[in-house]
N, CA, C and O of each residue as an XYZ file, in Angstrom:
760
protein
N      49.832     36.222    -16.792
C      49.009     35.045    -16.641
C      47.584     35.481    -16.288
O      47.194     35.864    -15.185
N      46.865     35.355    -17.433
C      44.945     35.476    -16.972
C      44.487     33.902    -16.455
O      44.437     32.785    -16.969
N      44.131     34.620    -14.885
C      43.214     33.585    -14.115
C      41.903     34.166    -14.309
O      41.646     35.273    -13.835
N      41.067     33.510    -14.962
C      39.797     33.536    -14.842
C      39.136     32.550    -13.337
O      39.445     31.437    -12.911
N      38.403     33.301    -12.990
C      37.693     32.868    -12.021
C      36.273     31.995    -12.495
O      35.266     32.368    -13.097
N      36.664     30.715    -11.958
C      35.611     29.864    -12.268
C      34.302     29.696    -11.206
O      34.446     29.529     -9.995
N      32.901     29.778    -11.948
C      32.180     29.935    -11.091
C      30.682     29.614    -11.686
O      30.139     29.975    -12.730
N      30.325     28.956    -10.818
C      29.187     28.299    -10.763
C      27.626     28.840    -10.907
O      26.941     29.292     -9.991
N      27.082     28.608    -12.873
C      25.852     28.790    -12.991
C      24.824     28.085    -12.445
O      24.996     26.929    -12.060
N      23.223     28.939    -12.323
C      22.299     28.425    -12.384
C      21.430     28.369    -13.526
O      20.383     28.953    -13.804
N      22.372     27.226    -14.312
C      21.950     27.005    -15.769
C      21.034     26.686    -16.391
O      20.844     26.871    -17.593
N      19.950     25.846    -15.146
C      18.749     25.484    -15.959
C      17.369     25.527    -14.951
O      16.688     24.555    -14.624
N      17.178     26.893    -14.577
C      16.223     27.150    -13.503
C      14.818     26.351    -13.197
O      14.322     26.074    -12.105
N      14.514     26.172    -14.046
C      13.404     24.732    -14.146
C      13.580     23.378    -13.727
O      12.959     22.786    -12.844
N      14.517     22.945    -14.477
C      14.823     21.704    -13.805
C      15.862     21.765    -12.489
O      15.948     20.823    -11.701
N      16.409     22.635    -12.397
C      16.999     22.718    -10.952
C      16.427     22.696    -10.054
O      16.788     22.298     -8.947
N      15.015     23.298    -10.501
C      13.884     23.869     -8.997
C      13.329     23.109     -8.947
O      12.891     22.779     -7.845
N      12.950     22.228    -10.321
C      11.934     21.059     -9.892
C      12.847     19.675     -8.981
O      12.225     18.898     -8.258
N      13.866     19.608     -9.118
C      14.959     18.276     -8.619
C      14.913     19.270     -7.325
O      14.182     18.840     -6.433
N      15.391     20.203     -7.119
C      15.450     20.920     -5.484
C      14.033     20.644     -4.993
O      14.044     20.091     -3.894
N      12.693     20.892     -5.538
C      12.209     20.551     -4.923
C      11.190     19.375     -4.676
O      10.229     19.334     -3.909
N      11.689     18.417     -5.565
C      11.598     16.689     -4.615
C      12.448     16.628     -3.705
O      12.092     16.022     -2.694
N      13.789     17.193     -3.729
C      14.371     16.511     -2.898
C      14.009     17.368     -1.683
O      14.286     16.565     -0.791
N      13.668     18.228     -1.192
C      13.033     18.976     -0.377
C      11.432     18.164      0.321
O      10.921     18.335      1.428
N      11.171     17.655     -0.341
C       9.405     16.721     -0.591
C       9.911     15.730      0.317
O       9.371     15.533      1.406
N      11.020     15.034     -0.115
C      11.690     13.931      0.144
C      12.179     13.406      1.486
O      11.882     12.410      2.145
N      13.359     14.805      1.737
C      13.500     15.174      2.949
C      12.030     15.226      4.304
O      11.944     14.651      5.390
N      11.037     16.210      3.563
C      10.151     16.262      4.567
C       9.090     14.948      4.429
O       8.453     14.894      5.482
N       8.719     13.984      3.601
C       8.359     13.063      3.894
C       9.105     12.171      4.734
O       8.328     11.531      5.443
N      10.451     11.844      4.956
C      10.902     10.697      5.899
C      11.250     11.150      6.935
O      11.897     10.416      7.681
N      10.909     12.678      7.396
C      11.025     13.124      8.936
C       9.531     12.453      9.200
O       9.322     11.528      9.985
N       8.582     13.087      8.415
C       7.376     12.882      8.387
C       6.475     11.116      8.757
O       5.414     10.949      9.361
N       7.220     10.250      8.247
C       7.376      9.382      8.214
C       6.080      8.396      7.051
O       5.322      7.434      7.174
N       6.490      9.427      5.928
C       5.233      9.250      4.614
C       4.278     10.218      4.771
O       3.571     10.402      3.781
N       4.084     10.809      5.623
C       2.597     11.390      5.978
C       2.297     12.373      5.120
O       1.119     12.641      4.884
N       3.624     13.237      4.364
C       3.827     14.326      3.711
C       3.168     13.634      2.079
O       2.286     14.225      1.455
N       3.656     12.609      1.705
C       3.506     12.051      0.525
C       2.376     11.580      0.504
O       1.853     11.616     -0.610
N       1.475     10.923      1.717
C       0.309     10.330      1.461
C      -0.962     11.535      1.373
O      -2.104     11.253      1.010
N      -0.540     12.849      1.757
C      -1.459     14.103      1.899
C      -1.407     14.621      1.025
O      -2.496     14.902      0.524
N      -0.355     14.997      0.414
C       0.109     16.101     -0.556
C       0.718     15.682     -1.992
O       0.497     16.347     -3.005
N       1.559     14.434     -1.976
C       2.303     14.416     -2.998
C       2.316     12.697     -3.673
O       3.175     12.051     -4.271
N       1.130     12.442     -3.294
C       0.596     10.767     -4.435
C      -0.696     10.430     -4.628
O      -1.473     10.133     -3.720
N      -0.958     10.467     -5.790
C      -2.217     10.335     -6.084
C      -2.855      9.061     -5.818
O      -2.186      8.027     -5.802
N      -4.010      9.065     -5.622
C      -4.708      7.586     -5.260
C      -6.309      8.371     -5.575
O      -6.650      9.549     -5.681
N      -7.024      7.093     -5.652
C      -8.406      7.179     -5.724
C      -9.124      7.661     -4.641
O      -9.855      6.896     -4.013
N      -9.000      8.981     -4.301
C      -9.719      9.598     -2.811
C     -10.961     10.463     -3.417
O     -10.802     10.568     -4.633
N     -11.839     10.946     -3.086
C     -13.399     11.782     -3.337
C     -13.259     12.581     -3.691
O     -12.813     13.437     -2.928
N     -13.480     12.897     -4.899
C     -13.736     13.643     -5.856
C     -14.357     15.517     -4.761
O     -14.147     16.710     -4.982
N     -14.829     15.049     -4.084
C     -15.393     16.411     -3.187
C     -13.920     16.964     -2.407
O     -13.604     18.110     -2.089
N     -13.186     15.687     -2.246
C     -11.783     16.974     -1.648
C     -10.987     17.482     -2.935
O     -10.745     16.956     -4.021
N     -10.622     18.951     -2.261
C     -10.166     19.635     -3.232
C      -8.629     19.116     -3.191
O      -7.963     19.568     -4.122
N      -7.962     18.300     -2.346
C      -6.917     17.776     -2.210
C      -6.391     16.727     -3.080
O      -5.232     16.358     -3.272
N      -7.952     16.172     -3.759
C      -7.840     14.935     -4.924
C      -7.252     15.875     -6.709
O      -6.729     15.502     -7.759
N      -7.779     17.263     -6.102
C      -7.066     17.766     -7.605
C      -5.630     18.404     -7.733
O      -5.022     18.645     -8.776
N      -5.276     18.596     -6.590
C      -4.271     18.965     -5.959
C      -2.825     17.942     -6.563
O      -1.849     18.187     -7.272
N      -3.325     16.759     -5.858
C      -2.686     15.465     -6.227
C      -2.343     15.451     -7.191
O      -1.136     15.485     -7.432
N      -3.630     15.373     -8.502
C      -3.059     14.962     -9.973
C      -1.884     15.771     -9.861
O      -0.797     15.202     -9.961
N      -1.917     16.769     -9.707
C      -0.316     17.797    -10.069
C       1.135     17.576     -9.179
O       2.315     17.685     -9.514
N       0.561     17.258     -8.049
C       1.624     17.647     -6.987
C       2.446     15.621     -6.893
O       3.443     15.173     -6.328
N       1.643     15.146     -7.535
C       2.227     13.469     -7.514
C       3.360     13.065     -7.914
O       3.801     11.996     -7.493
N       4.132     13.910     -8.895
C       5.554     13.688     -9.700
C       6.558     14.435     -8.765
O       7.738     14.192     -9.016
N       6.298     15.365     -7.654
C       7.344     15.573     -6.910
C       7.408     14.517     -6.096
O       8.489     13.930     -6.051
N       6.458     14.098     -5.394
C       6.733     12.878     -3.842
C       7.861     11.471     -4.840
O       7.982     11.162     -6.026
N       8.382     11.055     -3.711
C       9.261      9.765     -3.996
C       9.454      8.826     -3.395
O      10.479      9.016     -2.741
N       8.942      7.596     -3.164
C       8.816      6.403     -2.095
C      10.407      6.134     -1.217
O      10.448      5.441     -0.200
N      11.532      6.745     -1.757
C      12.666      6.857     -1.522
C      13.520      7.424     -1.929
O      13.226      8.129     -2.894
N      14.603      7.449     -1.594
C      16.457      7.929     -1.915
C      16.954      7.311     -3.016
O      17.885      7.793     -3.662
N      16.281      6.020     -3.361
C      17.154      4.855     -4.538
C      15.752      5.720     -5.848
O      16.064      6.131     -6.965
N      14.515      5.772     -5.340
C      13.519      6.123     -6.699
C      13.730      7.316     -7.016
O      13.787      7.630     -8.205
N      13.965      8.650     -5.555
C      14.469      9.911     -6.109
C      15.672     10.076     -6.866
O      15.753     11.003     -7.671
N      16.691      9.208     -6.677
C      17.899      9.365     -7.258
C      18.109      9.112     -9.095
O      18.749      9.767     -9.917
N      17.033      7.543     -9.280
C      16.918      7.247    -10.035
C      16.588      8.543    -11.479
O      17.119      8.925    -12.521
N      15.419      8.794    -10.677
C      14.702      9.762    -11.314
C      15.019     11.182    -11.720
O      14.644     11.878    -12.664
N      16.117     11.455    -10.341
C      17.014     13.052    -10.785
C      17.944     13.016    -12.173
O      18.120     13.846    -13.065
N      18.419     11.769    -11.959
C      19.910     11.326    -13.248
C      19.380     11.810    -13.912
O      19.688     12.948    -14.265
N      18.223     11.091    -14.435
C      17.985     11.385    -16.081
C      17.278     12.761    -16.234
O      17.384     13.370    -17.299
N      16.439     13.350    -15.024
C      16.182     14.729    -14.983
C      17.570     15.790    -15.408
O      17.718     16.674    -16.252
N      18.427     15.207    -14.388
C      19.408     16.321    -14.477
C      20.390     16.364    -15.829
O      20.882     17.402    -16.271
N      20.592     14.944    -16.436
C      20.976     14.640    -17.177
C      20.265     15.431    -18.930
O      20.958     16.003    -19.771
N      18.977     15.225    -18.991
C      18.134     15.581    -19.935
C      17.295     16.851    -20.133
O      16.814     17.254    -21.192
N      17.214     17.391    -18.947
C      16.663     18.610    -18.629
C      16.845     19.728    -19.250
O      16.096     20.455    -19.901
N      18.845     19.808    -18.726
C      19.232     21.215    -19.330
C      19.074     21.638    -21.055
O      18.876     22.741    -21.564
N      19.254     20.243    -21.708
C      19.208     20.072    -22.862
C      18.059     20.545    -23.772
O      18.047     20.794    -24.978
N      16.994     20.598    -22.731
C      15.685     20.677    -23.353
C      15.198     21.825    -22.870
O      14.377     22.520    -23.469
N      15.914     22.199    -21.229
C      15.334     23.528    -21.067
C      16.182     25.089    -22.240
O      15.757     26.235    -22.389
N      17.394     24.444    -22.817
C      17.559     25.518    -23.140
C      17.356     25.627    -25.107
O      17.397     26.701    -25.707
N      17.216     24.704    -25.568
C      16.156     24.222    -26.529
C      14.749     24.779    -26.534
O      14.268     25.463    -27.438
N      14.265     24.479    -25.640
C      12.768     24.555    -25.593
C      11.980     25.591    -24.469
O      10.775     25.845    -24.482
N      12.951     26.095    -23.534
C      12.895     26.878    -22.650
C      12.104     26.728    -21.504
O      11.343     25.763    -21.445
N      12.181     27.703    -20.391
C      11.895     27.109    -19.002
C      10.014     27.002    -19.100
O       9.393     26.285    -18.315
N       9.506     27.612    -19.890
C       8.410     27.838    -19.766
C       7.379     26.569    -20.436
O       6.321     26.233    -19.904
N       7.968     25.914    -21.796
C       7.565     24.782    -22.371
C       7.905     23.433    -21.640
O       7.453     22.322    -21.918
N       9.047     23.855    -20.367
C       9.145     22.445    -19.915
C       8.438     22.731    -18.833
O       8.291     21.640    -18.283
N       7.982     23.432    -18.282
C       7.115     23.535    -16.833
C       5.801     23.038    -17.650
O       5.348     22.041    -17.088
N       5.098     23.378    -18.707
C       4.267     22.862    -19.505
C       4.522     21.145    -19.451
O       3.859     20.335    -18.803
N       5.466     20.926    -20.168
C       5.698     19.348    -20.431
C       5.764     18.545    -18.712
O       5.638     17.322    -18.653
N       5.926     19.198    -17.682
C       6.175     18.443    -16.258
C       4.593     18.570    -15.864
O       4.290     17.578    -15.201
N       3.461     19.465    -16.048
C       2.257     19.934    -15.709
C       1.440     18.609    -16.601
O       0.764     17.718    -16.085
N       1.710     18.780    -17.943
C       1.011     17.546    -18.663
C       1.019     16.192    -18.159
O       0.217     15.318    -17.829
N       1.991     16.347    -18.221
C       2.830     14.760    -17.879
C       2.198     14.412    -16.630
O       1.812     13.244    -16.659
N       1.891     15.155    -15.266
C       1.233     15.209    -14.251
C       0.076     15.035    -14.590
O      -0.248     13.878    -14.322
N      -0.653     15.545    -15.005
C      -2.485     15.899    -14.962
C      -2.439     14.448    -16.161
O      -3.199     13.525    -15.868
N      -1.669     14.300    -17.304
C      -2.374     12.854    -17.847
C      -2.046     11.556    -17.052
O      -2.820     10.608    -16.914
N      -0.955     11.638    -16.616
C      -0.682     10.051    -15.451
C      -1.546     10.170    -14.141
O      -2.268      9.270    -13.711
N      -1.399     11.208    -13.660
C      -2.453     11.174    -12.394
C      -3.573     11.031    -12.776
O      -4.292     10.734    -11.821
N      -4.242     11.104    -13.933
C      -5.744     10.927    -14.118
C      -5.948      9.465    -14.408
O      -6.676      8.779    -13.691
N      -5.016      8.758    -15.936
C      -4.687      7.567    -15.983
C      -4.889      6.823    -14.492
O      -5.676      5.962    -14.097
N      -4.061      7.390    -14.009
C      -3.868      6.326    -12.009
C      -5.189      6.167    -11.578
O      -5.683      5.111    -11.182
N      -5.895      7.554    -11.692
C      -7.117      7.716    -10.621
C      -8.051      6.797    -11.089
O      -8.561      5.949    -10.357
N      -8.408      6.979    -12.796
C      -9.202      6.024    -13.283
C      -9.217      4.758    -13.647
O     -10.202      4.024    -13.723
N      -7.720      4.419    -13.954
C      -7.500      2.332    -14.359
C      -7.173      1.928    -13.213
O      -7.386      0.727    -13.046
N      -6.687      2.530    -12.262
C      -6.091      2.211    -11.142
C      -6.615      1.784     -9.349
O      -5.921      1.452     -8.387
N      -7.598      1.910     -9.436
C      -8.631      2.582     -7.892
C      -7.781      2.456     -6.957
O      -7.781      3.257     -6.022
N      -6.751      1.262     -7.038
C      -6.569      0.586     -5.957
C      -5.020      0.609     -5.319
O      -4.466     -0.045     -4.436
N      -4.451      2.087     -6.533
C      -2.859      2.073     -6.597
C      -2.625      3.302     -6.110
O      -3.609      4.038     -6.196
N      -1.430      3.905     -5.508
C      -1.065      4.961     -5.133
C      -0.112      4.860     -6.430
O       0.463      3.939     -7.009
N      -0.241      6.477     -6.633
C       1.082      6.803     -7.410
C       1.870      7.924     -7.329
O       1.274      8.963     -7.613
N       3.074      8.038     -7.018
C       4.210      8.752     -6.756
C       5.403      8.933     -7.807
O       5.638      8.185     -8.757
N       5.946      9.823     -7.522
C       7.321     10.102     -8.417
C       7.333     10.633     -9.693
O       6.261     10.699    -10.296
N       8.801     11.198    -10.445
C       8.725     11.559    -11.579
C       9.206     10.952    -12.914
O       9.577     11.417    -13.992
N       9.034      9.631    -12.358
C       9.378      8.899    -14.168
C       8.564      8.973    -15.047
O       9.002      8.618    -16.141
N       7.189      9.402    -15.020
C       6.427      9.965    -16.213
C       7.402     11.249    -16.974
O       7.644     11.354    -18.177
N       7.873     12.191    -15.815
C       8.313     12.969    -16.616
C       9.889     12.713    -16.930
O      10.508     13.611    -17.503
N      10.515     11.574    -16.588
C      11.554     11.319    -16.958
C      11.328     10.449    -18.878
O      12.017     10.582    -19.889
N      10.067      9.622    -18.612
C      10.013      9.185    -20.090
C       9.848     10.613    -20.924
O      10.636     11.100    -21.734
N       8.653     11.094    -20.493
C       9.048     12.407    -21.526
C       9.654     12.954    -21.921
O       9.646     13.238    -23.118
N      10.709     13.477    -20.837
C      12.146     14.123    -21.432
C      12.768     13.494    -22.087
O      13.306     14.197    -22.942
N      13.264     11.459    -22.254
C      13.364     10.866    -22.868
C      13.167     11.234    -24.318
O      13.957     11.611    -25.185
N      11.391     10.926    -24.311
C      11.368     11.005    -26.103
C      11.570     12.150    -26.609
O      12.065     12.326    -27.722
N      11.156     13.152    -25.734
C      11.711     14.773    -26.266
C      12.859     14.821    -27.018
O      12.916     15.190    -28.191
N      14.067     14.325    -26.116
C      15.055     14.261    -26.302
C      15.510     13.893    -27.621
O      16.402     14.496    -28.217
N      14.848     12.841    -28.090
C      14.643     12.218    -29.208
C      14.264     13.165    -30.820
O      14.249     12.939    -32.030
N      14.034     14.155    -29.992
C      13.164     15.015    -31.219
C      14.075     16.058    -31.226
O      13.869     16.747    -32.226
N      15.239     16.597    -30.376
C      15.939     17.836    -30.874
C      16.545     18.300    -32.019
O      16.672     19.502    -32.250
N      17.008     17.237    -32.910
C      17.378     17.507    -34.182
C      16.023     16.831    -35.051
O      16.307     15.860    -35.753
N      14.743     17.230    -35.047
C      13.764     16.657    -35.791
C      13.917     18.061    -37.186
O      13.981     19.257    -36.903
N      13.935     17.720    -38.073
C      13.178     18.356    -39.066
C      11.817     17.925    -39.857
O      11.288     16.822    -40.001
N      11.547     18.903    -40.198
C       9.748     18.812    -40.980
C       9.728     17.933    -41.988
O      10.470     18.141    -42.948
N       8.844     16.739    -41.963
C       8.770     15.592    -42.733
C       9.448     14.774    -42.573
O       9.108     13.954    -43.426
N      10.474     14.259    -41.876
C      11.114     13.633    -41.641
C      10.860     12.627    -40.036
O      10.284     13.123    -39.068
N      11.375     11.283    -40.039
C      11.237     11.143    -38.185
C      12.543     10.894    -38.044
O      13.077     10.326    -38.997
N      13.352     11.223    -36.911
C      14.338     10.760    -37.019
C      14.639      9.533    -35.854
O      14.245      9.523    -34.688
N      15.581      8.364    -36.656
C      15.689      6.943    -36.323
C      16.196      7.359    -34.836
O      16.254      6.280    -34.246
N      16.529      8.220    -34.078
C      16.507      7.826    -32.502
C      15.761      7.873    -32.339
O      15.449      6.853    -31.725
N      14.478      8.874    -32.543
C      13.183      8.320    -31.837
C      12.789      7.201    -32.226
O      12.557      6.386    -31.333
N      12.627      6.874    -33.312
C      12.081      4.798    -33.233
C      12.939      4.253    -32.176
O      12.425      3.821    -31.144
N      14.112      4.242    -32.342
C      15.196      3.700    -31.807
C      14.701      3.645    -30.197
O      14.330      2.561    -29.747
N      14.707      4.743    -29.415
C      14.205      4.931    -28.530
C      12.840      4.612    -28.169
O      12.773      3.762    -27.280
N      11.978      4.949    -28.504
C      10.775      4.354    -28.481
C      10.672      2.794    -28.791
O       9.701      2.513    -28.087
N      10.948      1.943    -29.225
C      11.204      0.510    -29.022
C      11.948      0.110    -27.816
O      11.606     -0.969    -27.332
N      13.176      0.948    -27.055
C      13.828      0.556    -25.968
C      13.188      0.576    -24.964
O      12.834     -0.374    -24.266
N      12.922      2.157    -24.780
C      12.531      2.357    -23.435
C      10.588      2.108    -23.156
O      10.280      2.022    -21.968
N       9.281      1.996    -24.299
C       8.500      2.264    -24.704
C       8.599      0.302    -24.907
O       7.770     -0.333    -24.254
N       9.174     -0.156    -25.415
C       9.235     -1.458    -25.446
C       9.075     -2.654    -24.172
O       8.385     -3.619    -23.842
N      10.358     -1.744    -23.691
C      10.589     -2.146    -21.886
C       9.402     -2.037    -21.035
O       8.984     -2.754    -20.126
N       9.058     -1.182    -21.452
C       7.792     -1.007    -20.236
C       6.873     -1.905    -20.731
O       6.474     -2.754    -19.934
N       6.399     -1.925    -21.965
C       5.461     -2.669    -21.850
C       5.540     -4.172    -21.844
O       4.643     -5.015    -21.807
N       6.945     -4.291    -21.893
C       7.015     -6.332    -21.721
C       7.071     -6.309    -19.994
O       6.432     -7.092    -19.291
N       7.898     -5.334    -19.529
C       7.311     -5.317    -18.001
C       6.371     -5.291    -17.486
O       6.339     -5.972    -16.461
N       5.041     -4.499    -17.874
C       3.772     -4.369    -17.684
C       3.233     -5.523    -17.499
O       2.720     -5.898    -16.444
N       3.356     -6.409    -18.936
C       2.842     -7.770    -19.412
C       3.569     -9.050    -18.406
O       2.827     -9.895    -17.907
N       4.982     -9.089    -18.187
C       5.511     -9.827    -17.564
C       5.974    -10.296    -16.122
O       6.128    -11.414    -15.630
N       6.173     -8.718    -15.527
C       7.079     -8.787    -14.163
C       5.585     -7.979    -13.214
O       4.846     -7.096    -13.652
N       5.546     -8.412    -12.337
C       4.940     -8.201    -11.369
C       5.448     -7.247    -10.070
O       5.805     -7.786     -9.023
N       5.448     -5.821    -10.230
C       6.134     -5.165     -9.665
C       5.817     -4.149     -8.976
O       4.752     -4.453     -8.439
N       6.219     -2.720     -8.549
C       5.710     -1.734     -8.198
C       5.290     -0.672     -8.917
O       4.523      0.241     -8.611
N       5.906     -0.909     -9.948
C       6.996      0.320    -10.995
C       5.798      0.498    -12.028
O       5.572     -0.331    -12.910
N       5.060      1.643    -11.840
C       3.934      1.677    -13.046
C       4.158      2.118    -14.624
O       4.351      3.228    -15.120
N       4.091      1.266    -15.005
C       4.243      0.825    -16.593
C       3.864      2.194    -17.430
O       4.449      3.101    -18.023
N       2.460      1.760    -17.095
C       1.828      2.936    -18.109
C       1.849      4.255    -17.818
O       1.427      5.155    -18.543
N       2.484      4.394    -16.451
C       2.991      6.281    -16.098
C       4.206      6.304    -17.360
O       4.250      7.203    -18.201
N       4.879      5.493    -17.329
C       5.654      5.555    -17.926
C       5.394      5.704    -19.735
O       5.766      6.720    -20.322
N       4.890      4.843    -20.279
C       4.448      4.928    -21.591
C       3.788      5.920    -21.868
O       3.995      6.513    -22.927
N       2.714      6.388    -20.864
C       1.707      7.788    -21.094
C       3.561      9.162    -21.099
O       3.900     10.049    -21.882
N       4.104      8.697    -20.033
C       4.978     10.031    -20.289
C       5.806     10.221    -21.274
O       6.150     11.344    -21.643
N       6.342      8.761    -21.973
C       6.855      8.793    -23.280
C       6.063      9.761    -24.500
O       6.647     10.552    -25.242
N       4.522      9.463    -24.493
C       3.453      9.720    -25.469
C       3.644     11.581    -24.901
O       3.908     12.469    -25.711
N       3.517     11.744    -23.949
C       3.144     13.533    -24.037
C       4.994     14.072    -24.140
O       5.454     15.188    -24.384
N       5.521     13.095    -23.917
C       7.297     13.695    -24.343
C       6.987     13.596    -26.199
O       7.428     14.571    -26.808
N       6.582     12.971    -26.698
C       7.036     12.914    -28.292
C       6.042     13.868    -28.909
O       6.262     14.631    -29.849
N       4.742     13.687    -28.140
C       3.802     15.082    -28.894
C       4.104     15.923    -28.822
O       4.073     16.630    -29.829
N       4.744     16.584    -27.255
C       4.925     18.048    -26.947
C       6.393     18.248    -28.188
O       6.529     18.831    -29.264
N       7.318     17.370    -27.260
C       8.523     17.159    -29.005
C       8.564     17.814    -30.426
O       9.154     18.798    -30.872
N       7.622     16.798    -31.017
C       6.734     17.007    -32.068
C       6.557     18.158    -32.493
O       7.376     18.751    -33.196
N       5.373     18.655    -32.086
C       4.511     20.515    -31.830
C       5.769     21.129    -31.810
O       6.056     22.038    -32.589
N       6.712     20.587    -30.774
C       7.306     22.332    -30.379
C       8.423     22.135    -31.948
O       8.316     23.129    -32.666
N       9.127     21.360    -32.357
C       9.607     21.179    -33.283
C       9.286     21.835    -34.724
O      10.004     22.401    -35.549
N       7.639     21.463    -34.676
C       7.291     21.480    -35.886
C       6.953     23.310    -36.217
O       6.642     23.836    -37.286
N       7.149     23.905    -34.938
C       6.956     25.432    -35.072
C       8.277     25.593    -35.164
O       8.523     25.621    -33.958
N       9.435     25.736    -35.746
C      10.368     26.075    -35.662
C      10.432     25.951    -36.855
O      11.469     26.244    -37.451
């Protein structure tokens, strides 16, 4: 009788480290009691002279207003991640989480003056439409991405237009848009 010994990879070093470390962010913001998130990890309209305002654009997709928004946000990380990190590798998705950061945090800073913004559902839409693109071939689009892009790309924006909420719309749509370009590109070199 062969017992193989079963045992536990670290299968997708990127997205593991990035979910370890919100939830690490997370942890030390509610000892903190926000203070961690309002310094370090959400962007808002603060002076251009602190070097802490550029800091932000990047560091804004780890912080999380909570346990129900971090959780939200890991699923589909953890869920979509591995798929794409080993597709597209650890180095193109640290790229796609960096974009996704520097275009929503700038979006925030400039339509926004008056909004804080936190969390990683920008880069959860991205991985989204990415996702959308793994079986893309050249010349072709393939019907999950429409498909997808009307659902989730749809949703947001009748929410935007309709519901009056917390939940920023256009982090979301901007992260759809740099998930289907980066998609796209990395696809179309293959």
């Amino acid at each position: 009788m062969d017992t193989k010994k079963i045992k536990i990879t670290f299968n997708s070093p990127v997205t593991l480290g990035f979910i370890f470390i919100c939830f690490a962010i997370l942890v030390v913001n509610f000892i903190t009691a926000g203070f961690t998130n309002q310094l370090l990890f959400m962007t808002y309209h603060s002076s251009l002279s602190s070097p802490l305002t550029y800091v932000r654009l990047f560091t804004h997709v780890m912080g999380h207003s909570g346990w129900e928004h971090f959780i939200s946000n890991a699923s589909y990380i953890l869920l979509l991640g591995p798929l794409l990190e080993e597709k597209y590798g650890g180095k193109n998705m640290i790229m796609v989480i960096l974009i996704t950061a520097i275009v929503t945090g700038l979006a925030n800073y400039i339509l926004f003056p008056n909004t804080a913004l936190c969390g990683a559902s920008g880069v959860v839409f991205a991985f989204i439409l990415m996702t959308s693109f793994t079986s893309f071939k050249q010349g072709e689009i393939p019907l999950t991405f429409i498909l997808v892009t009307i659902v989730f790309i749809g949703q947001q924006v009748y929410e935007g237009i309709f519901l009056q909420d917390d939940i920023s719309n256009l982090t979301h749509i901007l992260g759809g848009v740099v998930g289907s370009v980066v998609g796209y590109k990395l696809n179309g070199k293959r």
